[in-house]
Short mmCIF file of C-alpha atoms in Angstrom, two decimals:
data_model
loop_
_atom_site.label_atom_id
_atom_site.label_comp_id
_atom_site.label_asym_id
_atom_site.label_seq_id
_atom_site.Cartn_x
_atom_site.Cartn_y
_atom_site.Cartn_z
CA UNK A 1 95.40 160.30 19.27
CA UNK A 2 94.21 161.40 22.72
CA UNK A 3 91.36 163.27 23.39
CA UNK A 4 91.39 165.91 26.38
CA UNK A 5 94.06 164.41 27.41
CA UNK A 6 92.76 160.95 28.03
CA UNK A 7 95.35 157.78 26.76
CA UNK A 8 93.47 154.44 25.79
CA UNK A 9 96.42 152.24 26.79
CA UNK A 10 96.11 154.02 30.32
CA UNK A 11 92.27 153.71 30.68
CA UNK A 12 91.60 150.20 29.65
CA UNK A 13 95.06 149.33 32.42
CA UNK A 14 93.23 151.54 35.31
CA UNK A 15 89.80 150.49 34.48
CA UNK A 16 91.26 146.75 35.14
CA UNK A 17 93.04 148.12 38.42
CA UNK A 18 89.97 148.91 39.62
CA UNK A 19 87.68 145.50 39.23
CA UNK A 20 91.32 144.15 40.84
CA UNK A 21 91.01 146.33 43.77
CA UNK A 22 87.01 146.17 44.39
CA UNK A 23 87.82 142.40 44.76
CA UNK A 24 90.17 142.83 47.33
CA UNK A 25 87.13 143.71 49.72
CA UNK A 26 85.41 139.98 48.91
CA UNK A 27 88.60 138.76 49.60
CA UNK A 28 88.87 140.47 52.52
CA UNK A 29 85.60 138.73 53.68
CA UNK A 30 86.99 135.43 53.33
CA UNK A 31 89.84 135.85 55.16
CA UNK A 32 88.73 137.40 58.17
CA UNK A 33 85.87 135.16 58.19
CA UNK A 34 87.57 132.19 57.68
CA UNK A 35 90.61 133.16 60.87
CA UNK A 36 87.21 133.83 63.07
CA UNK A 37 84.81 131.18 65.55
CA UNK A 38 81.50 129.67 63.38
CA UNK A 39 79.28 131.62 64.89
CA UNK A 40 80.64 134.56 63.84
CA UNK A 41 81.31 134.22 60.41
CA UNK A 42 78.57 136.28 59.23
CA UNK A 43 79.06 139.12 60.80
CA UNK A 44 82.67 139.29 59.94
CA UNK A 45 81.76 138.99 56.34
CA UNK A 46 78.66 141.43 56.68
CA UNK A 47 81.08 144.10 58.28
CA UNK A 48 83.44 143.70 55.27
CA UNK A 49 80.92 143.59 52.40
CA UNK A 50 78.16 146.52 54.27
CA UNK A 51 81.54 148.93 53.29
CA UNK A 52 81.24 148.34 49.84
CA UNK A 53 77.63 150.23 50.41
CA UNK A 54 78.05 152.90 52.88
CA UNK A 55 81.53 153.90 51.69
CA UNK A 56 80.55 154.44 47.84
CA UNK A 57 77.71 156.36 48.49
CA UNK A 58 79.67 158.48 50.92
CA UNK A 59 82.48 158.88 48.37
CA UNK A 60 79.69 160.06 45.53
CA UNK A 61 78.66 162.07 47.82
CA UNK A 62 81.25 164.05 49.12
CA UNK A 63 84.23 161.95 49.81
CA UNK A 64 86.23 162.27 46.70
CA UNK A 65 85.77 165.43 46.88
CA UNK A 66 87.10 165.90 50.35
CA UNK A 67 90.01 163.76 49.22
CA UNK A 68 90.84 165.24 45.52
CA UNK A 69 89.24 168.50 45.69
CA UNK A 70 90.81 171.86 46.39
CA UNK A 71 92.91 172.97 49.21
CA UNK A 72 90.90 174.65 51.47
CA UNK A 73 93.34 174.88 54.42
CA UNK A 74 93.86 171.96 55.65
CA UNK A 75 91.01 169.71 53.82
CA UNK A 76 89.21 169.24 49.90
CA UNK A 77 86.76 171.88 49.02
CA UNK A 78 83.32 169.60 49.97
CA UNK A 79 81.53 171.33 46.71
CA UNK A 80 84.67 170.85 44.06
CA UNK A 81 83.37 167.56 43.05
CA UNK A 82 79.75 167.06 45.32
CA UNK A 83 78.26 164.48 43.51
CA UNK A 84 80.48 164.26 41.07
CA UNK A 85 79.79 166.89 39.31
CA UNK A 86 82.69 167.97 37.09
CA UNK A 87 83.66 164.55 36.24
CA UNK A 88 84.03 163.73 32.63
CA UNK A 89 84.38 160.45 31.13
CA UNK A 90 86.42 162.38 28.14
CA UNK A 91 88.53 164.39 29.53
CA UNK A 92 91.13 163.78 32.21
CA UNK A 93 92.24 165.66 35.02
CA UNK A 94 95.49 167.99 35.16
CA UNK A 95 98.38 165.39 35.03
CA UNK A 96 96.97 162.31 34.29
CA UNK A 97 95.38 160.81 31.23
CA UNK A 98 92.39 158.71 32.62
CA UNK A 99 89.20 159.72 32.39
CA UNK A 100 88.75 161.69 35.44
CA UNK A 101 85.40 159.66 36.33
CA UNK A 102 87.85 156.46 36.05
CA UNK A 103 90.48 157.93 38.73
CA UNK A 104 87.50 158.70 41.10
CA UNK A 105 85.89 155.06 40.96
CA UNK A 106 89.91 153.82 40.95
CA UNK A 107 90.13 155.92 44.48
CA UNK A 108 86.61 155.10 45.64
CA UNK A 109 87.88 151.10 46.24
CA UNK A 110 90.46 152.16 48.38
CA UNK A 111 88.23 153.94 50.59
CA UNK A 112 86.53 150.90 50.48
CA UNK A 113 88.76 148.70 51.85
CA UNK A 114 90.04 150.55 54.45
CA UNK A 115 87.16 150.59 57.19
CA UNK A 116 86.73 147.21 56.66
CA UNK A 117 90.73 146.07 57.39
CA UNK A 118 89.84 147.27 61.18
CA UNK A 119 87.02 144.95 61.42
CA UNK A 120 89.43 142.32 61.97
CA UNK A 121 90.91 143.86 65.30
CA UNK A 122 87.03 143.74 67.15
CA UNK A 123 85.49 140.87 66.11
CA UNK A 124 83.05 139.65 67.98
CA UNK A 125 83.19 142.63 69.91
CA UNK A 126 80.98 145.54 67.87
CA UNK A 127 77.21 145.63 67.18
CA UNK A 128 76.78 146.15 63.61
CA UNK A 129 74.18 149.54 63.57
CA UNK A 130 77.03 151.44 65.31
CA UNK A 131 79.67 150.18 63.48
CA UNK A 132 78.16 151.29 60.28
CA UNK A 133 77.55 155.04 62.22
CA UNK A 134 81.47 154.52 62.68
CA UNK A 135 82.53 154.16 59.33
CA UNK A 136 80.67 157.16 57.86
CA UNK A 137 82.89 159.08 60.85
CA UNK A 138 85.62 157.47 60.15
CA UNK A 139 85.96 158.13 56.68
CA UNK A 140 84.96 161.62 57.28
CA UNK A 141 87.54 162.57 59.77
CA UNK A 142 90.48 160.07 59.33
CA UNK A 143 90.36 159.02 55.90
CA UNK A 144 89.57 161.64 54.25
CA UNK A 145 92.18 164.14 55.81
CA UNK A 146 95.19 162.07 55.04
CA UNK A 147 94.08 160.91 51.63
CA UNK A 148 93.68 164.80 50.76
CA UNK A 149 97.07 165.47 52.64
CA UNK A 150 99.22 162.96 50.72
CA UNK A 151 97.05 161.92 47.41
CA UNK A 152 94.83 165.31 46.44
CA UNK A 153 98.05 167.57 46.41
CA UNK A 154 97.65 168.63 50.42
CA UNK A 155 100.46 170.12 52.75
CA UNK A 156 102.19 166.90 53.39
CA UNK A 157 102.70 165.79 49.49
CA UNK A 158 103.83 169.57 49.06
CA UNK A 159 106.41 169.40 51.99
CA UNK A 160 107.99 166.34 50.15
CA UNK A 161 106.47 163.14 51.64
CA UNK A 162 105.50 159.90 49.90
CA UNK A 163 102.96 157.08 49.83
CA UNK A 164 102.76 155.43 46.95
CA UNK A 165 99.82 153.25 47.01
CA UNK A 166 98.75 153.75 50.81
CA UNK A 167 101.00 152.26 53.50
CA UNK A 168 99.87 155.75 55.53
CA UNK A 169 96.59 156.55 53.99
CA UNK A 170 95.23 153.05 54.36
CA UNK A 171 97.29 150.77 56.33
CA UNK A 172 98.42 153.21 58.66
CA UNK A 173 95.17 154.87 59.45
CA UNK A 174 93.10 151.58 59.73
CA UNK A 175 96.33 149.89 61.66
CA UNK A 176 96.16 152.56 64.69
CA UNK A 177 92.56 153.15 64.43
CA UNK A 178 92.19 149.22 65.41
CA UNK A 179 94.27 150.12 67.83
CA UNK A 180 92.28 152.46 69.58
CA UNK A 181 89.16 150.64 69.08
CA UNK A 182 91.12 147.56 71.94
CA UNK A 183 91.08 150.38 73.94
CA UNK A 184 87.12 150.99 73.66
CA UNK A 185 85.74 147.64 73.62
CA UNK A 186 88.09 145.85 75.54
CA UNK A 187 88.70 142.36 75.48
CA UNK A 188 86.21 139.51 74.78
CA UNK A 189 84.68 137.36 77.38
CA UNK A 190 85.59 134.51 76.42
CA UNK A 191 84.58 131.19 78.66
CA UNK A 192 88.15 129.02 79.77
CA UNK A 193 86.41 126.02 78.29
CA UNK A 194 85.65 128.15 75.06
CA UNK A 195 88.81 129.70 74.28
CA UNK A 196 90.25 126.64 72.23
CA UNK A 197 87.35 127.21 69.81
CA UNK A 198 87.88 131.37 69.80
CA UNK A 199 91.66 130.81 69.27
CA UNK A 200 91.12 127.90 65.87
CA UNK A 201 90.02 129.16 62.97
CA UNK A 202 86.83 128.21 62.02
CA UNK A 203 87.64 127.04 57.95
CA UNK A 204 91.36 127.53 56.99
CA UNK A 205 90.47 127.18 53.14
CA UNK A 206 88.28 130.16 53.78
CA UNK A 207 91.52 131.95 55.08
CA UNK A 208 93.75 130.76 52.42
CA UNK A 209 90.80 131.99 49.16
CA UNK A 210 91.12 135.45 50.74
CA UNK A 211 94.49 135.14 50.24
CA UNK A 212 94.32 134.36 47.06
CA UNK A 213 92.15 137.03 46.27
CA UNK A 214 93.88 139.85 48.51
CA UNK A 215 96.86 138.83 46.53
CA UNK A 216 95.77 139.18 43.53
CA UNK A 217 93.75 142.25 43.36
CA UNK A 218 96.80 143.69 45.26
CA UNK A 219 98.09 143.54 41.32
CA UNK A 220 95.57 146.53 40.76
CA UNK A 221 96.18 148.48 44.73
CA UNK A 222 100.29 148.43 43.67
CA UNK A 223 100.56 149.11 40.02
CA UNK A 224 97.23 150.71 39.38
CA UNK A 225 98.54 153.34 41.79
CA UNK A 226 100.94 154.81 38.67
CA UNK A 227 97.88 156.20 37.13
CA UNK A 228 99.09 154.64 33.94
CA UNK A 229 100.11 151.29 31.78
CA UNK A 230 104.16 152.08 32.12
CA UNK A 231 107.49 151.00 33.92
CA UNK A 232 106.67 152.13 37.63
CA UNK A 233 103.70 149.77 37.05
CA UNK A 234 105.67 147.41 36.28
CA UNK A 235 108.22 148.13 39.16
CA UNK A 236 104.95 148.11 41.39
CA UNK A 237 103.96 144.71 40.44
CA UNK A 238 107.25 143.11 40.68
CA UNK A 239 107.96 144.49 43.61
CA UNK A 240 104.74 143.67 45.31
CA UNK A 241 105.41 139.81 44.01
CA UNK A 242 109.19 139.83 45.57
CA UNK A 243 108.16 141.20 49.08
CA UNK A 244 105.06 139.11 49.25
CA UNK A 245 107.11 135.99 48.09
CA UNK A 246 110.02 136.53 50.71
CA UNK A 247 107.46 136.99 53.81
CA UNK A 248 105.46 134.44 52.77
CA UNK A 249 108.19 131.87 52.98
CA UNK A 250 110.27 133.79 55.83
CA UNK A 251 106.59 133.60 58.34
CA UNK A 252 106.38 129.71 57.87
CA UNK A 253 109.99 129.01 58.83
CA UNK A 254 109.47 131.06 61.89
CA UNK A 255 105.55 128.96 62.62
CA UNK A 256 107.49 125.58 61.74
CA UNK A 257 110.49 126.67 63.93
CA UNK A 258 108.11 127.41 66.71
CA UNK A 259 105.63 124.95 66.52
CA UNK A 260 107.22 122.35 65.16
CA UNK A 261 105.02 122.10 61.72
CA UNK A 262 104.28 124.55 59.04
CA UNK A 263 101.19 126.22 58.98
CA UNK A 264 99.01 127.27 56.46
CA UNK A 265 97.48 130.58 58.43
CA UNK A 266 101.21 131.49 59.17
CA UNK A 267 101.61 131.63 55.43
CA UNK A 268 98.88 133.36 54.88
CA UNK A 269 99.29 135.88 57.46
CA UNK A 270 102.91 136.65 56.15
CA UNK A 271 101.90 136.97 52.72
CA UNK A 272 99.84 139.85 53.47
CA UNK A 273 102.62 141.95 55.70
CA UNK A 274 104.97 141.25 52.78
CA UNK A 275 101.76 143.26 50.43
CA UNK A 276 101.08 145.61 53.28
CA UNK A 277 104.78 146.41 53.79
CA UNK A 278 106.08 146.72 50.16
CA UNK A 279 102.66 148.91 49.61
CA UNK A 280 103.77 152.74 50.31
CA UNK A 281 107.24 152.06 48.57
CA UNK A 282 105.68 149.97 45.50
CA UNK A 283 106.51 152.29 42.66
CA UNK A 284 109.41 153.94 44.40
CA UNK A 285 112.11 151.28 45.21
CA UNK A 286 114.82 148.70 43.11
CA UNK A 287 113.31 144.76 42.82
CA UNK A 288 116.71 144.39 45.55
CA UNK A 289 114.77 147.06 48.10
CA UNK A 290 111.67 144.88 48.01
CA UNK A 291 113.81 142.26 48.73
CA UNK A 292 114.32 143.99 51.95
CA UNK A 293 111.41 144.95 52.31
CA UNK A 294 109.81 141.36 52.80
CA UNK A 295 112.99 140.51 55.43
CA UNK A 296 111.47 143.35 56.86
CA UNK A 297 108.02 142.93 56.89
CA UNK A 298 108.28 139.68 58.47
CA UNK A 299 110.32 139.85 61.21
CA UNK A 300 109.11 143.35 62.12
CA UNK A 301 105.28 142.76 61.79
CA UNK A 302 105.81 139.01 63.61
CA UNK A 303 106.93 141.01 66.36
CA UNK A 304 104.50 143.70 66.52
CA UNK A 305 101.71 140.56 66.67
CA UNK A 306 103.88 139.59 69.76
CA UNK A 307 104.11 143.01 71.31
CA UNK A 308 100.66 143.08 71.27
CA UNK A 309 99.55 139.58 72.87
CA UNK A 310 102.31 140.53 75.34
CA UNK A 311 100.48 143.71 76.57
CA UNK A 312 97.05 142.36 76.93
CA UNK A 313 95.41 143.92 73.98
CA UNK A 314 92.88 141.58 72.05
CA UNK A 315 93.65 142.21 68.60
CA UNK A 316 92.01 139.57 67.24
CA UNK A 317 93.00 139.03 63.90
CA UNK A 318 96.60 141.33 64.36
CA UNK A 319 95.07 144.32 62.36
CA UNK A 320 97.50 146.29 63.63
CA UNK A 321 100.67 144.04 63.67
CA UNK A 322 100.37 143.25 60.13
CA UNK A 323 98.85 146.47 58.41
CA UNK A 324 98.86 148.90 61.10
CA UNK A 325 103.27 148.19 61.32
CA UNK A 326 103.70 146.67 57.77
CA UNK A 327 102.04 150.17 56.73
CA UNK A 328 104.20 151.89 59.03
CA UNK A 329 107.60 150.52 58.83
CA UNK A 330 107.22 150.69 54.75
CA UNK A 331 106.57 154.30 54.93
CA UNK A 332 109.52 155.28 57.27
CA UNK A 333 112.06 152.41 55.12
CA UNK A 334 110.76 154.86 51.68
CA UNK A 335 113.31 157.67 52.33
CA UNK A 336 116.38 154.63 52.60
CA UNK A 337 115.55 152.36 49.74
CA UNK A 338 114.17 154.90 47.24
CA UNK A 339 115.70 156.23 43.85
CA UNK A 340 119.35 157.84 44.51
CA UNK A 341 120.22 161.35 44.01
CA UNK A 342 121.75 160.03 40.40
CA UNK A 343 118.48 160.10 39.10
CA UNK A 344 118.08 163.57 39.45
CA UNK A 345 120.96 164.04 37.29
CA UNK A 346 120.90 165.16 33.23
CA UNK A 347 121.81 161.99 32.52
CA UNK A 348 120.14 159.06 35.03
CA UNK A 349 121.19 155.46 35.12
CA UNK A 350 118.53 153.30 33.50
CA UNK A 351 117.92 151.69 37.09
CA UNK A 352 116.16 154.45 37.97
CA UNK A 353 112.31 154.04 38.55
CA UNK A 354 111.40 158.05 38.79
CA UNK A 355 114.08 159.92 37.24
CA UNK A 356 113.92 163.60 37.63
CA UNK A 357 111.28 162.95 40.37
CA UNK A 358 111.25 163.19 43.84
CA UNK A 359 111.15 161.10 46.07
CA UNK A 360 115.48 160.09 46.47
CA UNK A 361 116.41 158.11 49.38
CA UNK A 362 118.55 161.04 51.94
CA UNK A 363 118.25 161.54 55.83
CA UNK A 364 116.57 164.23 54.98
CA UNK A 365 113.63 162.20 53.25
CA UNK A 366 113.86 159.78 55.79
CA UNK A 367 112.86 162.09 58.58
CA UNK A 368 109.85 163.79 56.77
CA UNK A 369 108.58 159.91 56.40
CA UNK A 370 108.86 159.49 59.89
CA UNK A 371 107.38 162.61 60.97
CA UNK A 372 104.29 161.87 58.72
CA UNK A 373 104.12 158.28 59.43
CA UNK A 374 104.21 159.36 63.53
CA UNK A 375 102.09 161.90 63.09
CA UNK A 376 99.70 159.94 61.24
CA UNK A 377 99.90 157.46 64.01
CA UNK A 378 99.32 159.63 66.47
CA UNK A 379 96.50 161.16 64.63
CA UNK A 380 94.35 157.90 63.69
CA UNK A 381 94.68 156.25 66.88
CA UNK A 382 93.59 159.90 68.54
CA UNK A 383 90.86 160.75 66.59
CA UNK A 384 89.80 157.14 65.97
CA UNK A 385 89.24 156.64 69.71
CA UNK A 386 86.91 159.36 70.18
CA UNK A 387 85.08 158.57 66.88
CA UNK A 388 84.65 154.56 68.85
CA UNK A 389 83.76 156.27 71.60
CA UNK A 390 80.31 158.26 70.13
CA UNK A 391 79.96 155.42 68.32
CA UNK A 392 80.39 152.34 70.39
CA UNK A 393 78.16 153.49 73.14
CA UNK A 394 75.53 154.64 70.61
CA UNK A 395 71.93 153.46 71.15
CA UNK A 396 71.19 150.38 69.67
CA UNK A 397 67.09 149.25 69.63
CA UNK A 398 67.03 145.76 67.91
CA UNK A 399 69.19 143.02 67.32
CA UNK A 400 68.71 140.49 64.35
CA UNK A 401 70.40 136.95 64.20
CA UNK A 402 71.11 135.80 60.96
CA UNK A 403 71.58 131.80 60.77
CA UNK A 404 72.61 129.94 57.50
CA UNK A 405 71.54 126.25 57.96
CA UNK A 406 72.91 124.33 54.97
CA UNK A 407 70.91 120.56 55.03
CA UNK A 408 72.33 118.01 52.54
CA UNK A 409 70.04 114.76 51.86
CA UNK A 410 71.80 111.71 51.76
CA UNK A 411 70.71 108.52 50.28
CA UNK A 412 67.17 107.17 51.67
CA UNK A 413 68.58 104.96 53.46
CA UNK A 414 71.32 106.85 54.92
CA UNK A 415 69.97 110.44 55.68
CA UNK A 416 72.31 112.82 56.84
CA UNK A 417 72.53 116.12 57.74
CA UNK A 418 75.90 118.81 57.28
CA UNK A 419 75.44 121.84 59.71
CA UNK A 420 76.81 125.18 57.88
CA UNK A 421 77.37 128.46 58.93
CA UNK A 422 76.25 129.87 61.00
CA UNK A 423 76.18 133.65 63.37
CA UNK A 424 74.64 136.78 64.64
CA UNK A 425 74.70 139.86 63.51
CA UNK A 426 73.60 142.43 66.13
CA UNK A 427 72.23 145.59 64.32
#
């Protein structure tokens, strides 16, 4: 029987969803810091990892409550939640039936993960003591805002609009808040008889384990975000696999088309816009939408990566191509490819994934995604410029190199040495 409300089935599926998703930020790691030069390697992965730190103690702080708290005009009541208080481990809160201390550790590893997908857009390009003063802003007045206007029951999820498991609160906001930061630290300076070794990257297995493990925890982002062990889990998952699968395969066709070979990066790269794509429509669309939605994904977020080299705009590791428009494009595609207006009927076809709950696929859904999704855009890239700004040009007074120097001793007779890692991390 439950108690307060809480289902075992549900919490033992979340509590999985969550270890799944706190991966993804490891993963993360080795996938940025496998696309970037040697040398900076370690600060890649130290920018990715650091967020695991600042960003939970922020969110047991204050964060979930600015996020899941209540309304207080436009933002979570600071004190609903401050330090978790309120937060029982038997009973859950209204309409779910997790623990409600297992739905705020589920949410904290999103807010994780975000801060650290811009990372990818400056590397090389941001000293490491701001960009830890950035992410506590950041979170503050970008994350928090939209996860409290879409997630904790805010104006946007009451006028109708949808994300299910954060193409806008995550992809969209880090996407255009890389953006902004090309605009505040500019391009790198890059030597012409260096930029062979900026462009390769430094250790493609590197690229292809965070794959593997961005993939896979994406099986706790996607399905996790139903709140509960049932069929729009399911949905999520299968659709996640689908969309993945198609742009995955789609993005090396278009690399071996265009360079002659297939590429192992290129089908990398399009696995994750397939995962960042499908993401906001997850638990909302037919396995034959997701189909679409990878067609989509690749073709519109190859593009985007384009669009950006085109306009001079060093985006190093196409943050915003990938997430920043796979986010984007999946939120707007939502009101076309979600549940029809059958399943708001007495009697709904079995297809249907929500039935007797919003969101249905109608113009009229369509447009309130693509207001939010532009105004979101708008907002991040905004807001995250002047946050870059305060922070960027902060004061710095040391700077600490880091060096890994891995030494392997071969036979006596035929000593050798294997140089590792190695970077700089400048705090």
């Amino acid at each position: 029987m439950p108690l307060n409300g809480v289902e075992a089935a549900d919490t033992a599926f979340i509590l999985i969803c969550a270890a799944l998703v706190q991966l993804m930020t490891p993963g993360l790691a080795f996938f940025y810091g496998g696309l970037v030069k040697d040398t900076s390697v370690l600060t890649m992965m130290m920018q990715c990892f650091i967020s695991m730190g600042v960003t939970s103690i922020f969110w047991f702080l204050f964060g979930f409550s600015l996020c899941f708290g209540e309304s207080v005009g436009f933002f979570g009541n600071p004190w609903t939640y401050m330090a978790l208080r309120g937060l029982s481990v038997h009973e859950a809160l209204p309409g779910q039936s997790i623990p409600g201390l297992l739905f705020m550790a589920y949410q904290g590893m999103f807010a994780v993960i975000t801060p650290a997908l811009m990372t990818g857009a400056f590397a090389d390009r941001f000293r490491f003591k701001p960009y830890l003063f950035f992410i506590v802003l950041w979170l503050l007045f970008v994350y928090c805002p939209w996860c409290h206007w879409l997630w904790g029951g805010g104006f946007l999820y009451q006028w109708g609009c949808r994300d299910f498991a954060g193409g806008i609160v995550v992809h969209v906001t880090a996407g255009f808040g890389a953006l902004a930061s090309l605009f505040v630290v500019g391009k790198r300076e890059i030597p012409e008889h260096e930029k062979d070794h900026h462009r390769k990257p430094h250790n493609v297995p590197f690229v292809a384990l965070g794959t593997a493990l961005l993939w896979f925890g994406w099986f706790g982002f996607n399905p996790g975000s139903a709140l509960a062990c049932n069929g729009v889990a399911v949905a999520a998952a299968v659709n996640s696999e689908i969309a993945a699968s198609v742009s995955t395969f789609l993005w090396l066709l278009i690399e071996w088309i265009r360079l002659g070979r297939p590429t192992l990066i290129g089908l990398c790269v399009g696995a994750i816009a397939g995962l960042a794509t499908i993401t906001p429509a997850a638990g909302f669309v037919e396995p034959s939408g997701a189909f679409v939605y990878g067609l989509v994904a690749t073709f519109f977020c190859f593009a985007s990566c384009e669009l950006i080299k085109q306009m001079g705009l060093d985006d190093a590791l196409d943050v915003w191509g990938v997430h920043g428009m796979g986010g984007w494009i999946g939120s707007i595609l939502l009101g076309a490819f979600a549940d029809s207006s059958e399943c708001m009927g007495a009697s709904p076809p079995s297809i249907c994934l929500n039935p007797g709950v919003p969101p249905y696929r109608s113009w009229e859904q369509l447009g309130k995604q693509t207001v939010a999704t532009l105004f979101c855009s708008v907002y991040s890239l905004a807001v995250s410029w002047v946050l870059l700004k305060v922070a960027y040009h902060s004061p710095v007074p040391f700077s600490l190199q880091a060096t890994i120097f891995l030494q392997v001793q071969g036979p006596s007779s035929s000593p050798c040495t294997v140089k590792g890692l190695s970077g700089s991390a400048l705090i």
